[in-house]
PDB file of C-alpha atoms and ligand atoms in Angstrom:
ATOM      1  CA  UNK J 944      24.210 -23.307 -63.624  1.00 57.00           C
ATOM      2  CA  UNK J 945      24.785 -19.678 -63.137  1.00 71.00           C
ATOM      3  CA  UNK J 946      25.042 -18.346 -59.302  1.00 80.00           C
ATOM      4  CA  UNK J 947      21.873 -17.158 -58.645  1.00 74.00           C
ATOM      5  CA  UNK J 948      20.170 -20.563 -60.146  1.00 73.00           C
ATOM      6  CA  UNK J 949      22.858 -22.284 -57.617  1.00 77.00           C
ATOM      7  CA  UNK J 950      22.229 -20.384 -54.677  1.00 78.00           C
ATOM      8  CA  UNK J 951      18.215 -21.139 -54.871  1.00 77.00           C
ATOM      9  CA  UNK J 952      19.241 -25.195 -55.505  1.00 79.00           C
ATOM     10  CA  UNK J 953      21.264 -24.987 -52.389  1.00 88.00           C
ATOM     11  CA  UNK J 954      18.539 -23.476 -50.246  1.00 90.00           C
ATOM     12  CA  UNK J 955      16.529 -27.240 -51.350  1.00 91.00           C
ATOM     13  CA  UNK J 956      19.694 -28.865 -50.336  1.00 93.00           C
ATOM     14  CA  UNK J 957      20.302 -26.808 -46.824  1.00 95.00           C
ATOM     15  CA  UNK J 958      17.518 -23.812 -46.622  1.00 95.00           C
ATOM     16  CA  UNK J 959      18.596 -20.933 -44.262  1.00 95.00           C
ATOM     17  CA  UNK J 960      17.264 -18.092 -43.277  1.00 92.00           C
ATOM     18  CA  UNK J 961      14.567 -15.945 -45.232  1.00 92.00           C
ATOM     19  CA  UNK J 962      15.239 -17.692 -48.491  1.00 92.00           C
ATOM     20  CA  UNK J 963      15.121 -21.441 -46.898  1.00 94.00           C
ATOM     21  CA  UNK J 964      11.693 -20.759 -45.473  1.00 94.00           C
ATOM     22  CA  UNK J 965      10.531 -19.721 -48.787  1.00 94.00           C
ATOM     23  CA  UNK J 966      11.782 -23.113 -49.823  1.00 94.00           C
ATOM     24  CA  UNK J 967      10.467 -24.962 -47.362  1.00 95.00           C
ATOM     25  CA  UNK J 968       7.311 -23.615 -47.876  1.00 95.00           C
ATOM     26  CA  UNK J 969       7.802 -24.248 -51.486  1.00 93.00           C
ATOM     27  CA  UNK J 970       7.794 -28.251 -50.808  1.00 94.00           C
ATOM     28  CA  UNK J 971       4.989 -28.019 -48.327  1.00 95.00           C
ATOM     29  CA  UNK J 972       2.866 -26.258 -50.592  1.00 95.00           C
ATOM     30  CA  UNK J 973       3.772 -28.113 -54.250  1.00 94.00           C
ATOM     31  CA  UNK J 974       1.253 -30.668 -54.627  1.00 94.00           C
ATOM     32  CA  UNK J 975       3.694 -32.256 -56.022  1.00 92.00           C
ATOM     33  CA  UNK J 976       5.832 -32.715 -53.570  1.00 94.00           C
ATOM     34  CA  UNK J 977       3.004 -33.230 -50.600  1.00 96.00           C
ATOM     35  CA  UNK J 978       1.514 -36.655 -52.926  1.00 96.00           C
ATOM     36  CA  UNK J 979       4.997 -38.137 -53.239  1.00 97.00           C
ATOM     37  CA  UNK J 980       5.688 -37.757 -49.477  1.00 98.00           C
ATOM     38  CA  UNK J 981       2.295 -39.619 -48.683  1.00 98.00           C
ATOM     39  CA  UNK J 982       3.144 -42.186 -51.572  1.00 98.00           C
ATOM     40  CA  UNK J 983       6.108 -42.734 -49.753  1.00 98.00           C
ATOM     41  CA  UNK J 984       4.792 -43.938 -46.684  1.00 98.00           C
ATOM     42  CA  UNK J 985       2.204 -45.481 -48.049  1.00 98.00           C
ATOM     43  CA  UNK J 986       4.685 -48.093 -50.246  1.00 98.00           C
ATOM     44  CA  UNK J 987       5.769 -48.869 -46.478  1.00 98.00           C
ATOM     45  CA  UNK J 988       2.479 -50.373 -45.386  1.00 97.00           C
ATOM     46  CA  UNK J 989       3.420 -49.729 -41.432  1.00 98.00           C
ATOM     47  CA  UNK J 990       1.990 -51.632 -38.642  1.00 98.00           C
ATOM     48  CA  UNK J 991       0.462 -48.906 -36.646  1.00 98.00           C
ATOM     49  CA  UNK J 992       3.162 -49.363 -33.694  1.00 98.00           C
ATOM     50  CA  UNK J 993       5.922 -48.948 -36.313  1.00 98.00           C
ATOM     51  CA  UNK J 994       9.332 -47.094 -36.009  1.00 98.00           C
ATOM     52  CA  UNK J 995       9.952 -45.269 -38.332  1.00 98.00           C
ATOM     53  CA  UNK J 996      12.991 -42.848 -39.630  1.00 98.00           C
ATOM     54  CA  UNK J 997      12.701 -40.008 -42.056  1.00 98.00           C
ATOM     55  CA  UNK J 998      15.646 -38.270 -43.570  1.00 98.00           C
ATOM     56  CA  UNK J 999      15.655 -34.637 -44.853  1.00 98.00           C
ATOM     57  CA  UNK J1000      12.343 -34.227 -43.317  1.00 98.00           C
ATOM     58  CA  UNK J1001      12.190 -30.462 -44.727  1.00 98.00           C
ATOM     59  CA  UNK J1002       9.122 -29.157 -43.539  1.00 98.00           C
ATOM     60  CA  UNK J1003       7.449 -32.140 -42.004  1.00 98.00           C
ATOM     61  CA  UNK J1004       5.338 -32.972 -44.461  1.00 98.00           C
ATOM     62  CA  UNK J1005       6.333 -36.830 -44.702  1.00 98.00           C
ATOM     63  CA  UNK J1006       6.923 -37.150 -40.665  1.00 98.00           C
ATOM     64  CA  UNK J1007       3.219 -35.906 -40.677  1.00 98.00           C
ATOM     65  CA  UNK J1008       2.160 -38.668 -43.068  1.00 98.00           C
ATOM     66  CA  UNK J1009       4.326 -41.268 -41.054  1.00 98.00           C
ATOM     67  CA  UNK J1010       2.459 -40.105 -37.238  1.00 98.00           C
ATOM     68  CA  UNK J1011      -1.040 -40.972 -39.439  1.00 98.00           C
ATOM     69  CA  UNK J1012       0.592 -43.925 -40.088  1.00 98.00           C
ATOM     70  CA  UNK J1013       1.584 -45.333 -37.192  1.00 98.00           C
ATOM     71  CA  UNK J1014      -1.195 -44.153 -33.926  1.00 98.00           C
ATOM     72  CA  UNK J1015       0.924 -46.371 -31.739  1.00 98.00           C
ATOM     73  CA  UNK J1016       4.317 -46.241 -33.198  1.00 98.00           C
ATOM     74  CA  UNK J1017       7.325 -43.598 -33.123  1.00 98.00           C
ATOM     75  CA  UNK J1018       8.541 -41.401 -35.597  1.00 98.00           C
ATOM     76  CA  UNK J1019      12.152 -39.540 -35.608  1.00 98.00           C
ATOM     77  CA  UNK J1020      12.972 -37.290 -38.432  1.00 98.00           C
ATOM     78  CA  UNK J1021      17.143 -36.125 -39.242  1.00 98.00           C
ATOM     79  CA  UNK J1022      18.017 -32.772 -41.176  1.00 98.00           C
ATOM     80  CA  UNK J1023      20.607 -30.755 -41.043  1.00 98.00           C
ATOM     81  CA  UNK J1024      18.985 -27.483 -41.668  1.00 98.00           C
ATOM     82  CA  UNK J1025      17.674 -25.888 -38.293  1.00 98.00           C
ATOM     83  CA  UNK J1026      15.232 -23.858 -40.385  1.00 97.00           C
ATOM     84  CA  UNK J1027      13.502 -27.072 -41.676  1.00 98.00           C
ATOM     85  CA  UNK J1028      13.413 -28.106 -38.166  1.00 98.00           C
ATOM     86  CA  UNK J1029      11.165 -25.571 -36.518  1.00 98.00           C
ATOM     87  CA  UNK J1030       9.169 -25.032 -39.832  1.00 97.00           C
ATOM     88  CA  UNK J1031       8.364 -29.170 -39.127  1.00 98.00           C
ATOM     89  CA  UNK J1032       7.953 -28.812 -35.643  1.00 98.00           C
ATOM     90  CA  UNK J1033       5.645 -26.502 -35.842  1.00 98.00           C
ATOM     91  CA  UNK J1034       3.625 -28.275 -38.534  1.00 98.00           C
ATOM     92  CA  UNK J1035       4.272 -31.920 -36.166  1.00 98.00           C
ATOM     93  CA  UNK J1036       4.098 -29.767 -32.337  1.00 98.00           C
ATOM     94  CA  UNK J1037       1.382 -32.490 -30.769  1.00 98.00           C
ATOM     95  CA  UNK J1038       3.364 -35.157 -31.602  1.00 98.00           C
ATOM     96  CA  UNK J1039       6.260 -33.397 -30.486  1.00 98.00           C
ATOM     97  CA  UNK J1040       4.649 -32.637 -27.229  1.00 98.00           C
ATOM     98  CA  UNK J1041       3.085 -36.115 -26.861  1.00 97.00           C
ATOM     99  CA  UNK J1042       6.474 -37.739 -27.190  1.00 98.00           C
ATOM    100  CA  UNK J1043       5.413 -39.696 -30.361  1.00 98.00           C
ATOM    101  CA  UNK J1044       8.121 -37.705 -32.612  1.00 98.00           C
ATOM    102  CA  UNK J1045      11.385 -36.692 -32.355  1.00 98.00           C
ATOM    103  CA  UNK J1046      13.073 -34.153 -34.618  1.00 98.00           C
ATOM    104  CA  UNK J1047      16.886 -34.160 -34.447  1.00 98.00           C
ATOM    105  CA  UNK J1048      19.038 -31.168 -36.268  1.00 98.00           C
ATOM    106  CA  UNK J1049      21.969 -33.655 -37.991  1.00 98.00           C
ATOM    107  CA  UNK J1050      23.861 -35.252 -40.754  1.00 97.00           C
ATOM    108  CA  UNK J1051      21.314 -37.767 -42.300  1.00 97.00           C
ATOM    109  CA  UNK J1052      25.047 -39.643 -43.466  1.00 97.00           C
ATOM    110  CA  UNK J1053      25.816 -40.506 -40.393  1.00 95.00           C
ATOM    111  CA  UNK J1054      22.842 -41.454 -38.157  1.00 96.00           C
ATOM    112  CA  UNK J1055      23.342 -40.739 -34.354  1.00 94.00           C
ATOM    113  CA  UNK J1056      24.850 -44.642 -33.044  1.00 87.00           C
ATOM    114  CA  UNK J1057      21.894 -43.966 -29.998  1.00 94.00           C
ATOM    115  CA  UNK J1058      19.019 -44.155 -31.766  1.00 95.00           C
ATOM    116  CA  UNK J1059      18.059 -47.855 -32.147  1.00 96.00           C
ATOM    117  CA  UNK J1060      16.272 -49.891 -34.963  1.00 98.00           C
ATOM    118  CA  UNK J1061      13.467 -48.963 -36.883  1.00 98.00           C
ATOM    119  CA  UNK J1062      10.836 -50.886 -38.830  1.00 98.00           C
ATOM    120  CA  UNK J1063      11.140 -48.590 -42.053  1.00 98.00           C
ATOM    121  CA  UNK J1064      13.556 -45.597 -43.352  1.00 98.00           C
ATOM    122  CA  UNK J1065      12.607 -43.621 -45.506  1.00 98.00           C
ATOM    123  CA  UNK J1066      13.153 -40.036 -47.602  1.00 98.00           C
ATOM    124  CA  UNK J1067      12.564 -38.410 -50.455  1.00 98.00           C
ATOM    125  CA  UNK J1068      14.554 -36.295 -52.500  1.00 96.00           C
ATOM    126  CA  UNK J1069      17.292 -36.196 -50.492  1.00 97.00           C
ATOM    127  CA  UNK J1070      19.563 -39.422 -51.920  1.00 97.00           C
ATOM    128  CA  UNK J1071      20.896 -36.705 -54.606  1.00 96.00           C
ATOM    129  CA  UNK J1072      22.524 -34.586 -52.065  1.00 95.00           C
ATOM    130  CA  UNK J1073      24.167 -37.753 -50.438  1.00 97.00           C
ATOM    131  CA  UNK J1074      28.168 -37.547 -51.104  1.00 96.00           C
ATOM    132  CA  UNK J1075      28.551 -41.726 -50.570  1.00 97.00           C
ATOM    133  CA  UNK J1076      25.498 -42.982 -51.351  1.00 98.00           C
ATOM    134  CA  UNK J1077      27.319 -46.388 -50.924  1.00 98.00           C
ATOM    135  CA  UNK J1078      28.107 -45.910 -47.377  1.00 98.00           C
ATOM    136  CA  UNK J1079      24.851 -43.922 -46.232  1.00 98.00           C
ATOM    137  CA  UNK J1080      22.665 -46.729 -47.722  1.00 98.00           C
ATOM    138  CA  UNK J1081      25.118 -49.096 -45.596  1.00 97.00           C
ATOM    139  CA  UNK J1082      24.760 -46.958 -42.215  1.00 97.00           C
ATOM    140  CA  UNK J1083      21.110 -47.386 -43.083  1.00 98.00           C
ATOM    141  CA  UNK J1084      20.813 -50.743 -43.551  1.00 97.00           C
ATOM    142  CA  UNK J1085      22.372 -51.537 -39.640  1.00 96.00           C
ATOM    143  CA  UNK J1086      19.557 -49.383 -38.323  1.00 97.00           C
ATOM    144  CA  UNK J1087      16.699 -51.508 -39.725  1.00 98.00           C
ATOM    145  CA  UNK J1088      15.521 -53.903 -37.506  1.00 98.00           C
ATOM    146  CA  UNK J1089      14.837 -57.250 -39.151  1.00 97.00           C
ATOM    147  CA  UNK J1090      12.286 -57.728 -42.662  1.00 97.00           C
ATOM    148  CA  UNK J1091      12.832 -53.381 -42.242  1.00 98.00           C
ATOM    149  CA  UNK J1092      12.311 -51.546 -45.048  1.00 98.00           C
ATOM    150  CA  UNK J1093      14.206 -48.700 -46.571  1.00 98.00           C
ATOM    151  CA  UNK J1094      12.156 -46.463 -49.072  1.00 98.00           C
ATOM    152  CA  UNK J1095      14.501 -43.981 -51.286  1.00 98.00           C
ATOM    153  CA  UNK J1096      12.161 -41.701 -53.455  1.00 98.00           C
ATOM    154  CA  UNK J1097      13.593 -39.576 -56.400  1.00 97.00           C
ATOM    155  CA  UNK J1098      11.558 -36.757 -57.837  1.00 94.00           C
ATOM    156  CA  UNK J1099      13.678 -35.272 -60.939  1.00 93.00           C
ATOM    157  CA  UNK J1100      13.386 -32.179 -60.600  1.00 85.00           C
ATOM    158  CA  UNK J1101      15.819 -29.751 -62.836  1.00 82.00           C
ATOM    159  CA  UNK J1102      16.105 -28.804 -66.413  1.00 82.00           C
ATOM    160  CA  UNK J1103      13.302 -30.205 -68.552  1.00 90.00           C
ATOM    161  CA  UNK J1104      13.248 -33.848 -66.691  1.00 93.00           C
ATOM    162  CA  UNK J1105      11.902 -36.849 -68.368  1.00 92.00           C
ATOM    163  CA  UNK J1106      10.910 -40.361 -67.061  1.00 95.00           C
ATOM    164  CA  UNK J1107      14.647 -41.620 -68.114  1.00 96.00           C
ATOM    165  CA  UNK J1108      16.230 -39.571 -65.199  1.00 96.00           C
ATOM    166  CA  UNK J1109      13.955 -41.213 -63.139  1.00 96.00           C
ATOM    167  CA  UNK J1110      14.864 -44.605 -64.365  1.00 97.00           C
ATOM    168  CA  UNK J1111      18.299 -43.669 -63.911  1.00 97.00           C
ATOM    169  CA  UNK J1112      18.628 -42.707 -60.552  1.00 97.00           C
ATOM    170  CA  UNK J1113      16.029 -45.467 -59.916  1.00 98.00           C
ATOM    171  CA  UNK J1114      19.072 -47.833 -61.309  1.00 98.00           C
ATOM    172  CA  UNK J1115      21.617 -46.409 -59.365  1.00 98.00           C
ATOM    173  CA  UNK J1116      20.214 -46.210 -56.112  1.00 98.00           C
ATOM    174  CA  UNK J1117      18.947 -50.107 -56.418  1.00 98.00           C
ATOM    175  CA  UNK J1118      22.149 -50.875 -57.417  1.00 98.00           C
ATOM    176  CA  UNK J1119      23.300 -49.281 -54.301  1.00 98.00           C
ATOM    177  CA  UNK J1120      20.636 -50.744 -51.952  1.00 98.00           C
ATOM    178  CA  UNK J1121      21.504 -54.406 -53.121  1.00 98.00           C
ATOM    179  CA  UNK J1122      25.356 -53.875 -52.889  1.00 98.00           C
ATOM    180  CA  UNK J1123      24.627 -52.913 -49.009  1.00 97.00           C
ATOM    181  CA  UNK J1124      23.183 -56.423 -48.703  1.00 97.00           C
ATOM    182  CA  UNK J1125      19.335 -55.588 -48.512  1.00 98.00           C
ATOM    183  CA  UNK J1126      17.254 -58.298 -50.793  1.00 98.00           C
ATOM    184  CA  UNK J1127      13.539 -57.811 -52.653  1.00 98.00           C
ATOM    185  CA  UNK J1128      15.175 -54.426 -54.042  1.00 98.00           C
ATOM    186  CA  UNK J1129      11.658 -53.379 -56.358  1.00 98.00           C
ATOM    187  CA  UNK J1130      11.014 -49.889 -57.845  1.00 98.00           C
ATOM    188  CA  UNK J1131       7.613 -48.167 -58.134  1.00 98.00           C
ATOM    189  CA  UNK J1132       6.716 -45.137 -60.101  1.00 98.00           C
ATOM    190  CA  UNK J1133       4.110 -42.226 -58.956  1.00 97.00           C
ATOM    191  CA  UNK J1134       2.902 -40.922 -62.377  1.00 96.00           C
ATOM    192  CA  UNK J1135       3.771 -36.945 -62.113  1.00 94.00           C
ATOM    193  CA  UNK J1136       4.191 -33.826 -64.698  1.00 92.00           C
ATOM    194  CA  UNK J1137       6.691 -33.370 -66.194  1.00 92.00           C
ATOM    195  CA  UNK J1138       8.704 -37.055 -65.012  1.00 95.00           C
ATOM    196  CA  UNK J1139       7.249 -39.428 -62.883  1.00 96.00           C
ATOM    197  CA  UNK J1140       8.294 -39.990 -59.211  1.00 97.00           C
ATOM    198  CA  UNK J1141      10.539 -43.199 -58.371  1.00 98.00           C
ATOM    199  CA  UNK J1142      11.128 -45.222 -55.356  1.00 98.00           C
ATOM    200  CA  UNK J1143      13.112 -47.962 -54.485  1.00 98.00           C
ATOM    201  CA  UNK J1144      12.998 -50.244 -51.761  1.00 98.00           C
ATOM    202  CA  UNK J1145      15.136 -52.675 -50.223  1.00 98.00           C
ATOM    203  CA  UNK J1146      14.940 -54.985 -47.323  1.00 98.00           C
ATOM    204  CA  UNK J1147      16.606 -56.267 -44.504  1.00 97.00           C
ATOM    205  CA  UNK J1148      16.480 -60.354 -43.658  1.00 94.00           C
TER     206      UNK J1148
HETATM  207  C1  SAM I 911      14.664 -31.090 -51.411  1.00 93.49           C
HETATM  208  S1  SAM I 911      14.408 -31.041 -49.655  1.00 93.49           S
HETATM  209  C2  SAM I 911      13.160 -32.300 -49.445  1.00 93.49           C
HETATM  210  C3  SAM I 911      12.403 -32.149 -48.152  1.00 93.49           C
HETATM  211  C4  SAM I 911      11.310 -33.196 -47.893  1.00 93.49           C
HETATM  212  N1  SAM I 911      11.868 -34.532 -47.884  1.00 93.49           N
HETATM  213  C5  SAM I 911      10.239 -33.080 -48.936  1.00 93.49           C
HETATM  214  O1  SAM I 911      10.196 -33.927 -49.818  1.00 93.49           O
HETATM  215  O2  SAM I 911       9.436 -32.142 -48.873  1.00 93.49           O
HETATM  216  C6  SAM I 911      15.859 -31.810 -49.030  1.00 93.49           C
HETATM  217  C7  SAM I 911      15.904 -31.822 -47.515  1.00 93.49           C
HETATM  218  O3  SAM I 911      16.952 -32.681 -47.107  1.00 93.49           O
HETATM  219  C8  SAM I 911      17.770 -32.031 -46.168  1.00 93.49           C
HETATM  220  N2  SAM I 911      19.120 -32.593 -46.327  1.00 93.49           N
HETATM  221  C9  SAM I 911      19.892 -32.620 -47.447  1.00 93.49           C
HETATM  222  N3  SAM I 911      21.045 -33.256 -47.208  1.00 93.49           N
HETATM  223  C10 SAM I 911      21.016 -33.652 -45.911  1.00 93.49           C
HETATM  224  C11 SAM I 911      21.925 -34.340 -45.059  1.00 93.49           C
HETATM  225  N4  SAM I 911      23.106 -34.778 -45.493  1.00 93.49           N
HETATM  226  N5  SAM I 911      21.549 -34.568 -43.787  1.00 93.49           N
HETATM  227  C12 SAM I 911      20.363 -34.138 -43.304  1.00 93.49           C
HETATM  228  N6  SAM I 911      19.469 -33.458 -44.066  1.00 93.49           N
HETATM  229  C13 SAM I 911      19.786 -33.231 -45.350  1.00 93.49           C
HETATM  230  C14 SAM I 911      17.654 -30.544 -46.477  1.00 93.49           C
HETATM  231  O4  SAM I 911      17.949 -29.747 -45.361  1.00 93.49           O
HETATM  232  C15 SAM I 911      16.201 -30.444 -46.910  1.00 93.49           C
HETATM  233  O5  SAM I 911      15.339 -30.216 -45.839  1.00 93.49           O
END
């Protein structure tokens, strides 16, 4: 990858400034991207008073599809990119205001210890930035309440990607999920140009 191809991948991984916004923009704009969000949280089925955690929220678009969701429930998003965050708040502000959603600026690796359990966890591309998938998925895991799901979506996304990178992250990350302890690991696939959309879930007992 030459340096100007790296530097726009790293504004998808942490978008700053001028450039991140166009980014962010990017995913809330990209059909693509929108449809695999609200695939996403559909897979979950939530009860309307649900919990729910979304990492690498970007620009809101899957903590918006979460608040539909859940009417009752509570939705808290982690990202690490402050851009992101006011690019979702603004896209999520009644919730905000109402108290229904939180939006914390942080490492989705290492989940604040405060934040209690949650009925479902979910992201979407965001596992491939993860340095220890192993040990995120395992942080994870202790925040789900009981029969919580976790819902890890991959979108390949660079080079000319075909359905077998999706079925090869799909392997790894259930692979992952079920060495954490969660059981009923099961993949789905959201049929997309060029490669199809995969995610895995996992739950807790
Ligand atoms: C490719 S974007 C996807 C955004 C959103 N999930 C979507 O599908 O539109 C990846 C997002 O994850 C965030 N991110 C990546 N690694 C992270 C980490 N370790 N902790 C928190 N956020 C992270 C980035 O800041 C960015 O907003």
């Amino acid at each position: 990858m030459n340096s100007i191809k790296r530097h726009l991948y790293d504004q998808f991984r942490l978008p700053r400034g001028p450039l991140g916004r166009l980014a962010g923009r990017t995913m809330s704009r990209r059909s693509s991207n929108v449809e695999r969000s609200r695939w996403t949280v559909d897979l979950l089925a939530l009860q309307p008073d649900a919990r729910v955690l979304e990492l690498g929220y970007g620009p809101g678009v899957g903590i918006e599809a979460a608040l539909e969701a859940t009417p009752g429930g509570h939705v808290v998003g982690i990202d690490h990119s402050s851009t992101m965050r006011s690019m979702a708040a603004k896209r999520n502000a009644t919730a905000l205001r109402n108290g229904r959603a939180t939006l914390i600026v942080g490492d989705a690796q290492d989940p604040p210890s405060d934040l209690g359990t949650f009925d479902a966890i979910f992201c979407c591309n965001v596992w491939l930035f993860w340095n220890n998938p192993d040990t995120t998925i395992e942080r994870l895991a202790r925040l789900l309440a009981p029969s919580g799901k976790l819902a890890i979506t991959h979108l390949p996304r660079h080079g000319n990607p075909t359905k077998d990178d999706a079925d090869e992250a799909a392997q790894r990350i259930e692979q992952q999920m079920q060495r954490s302890g969660l059981i009923q690991v099961e993949r789905a696939y959201l049929p997309l140009e060029p490669a199809p959309a995969v995610c895995v879930t996992g739950k807790t007992c």
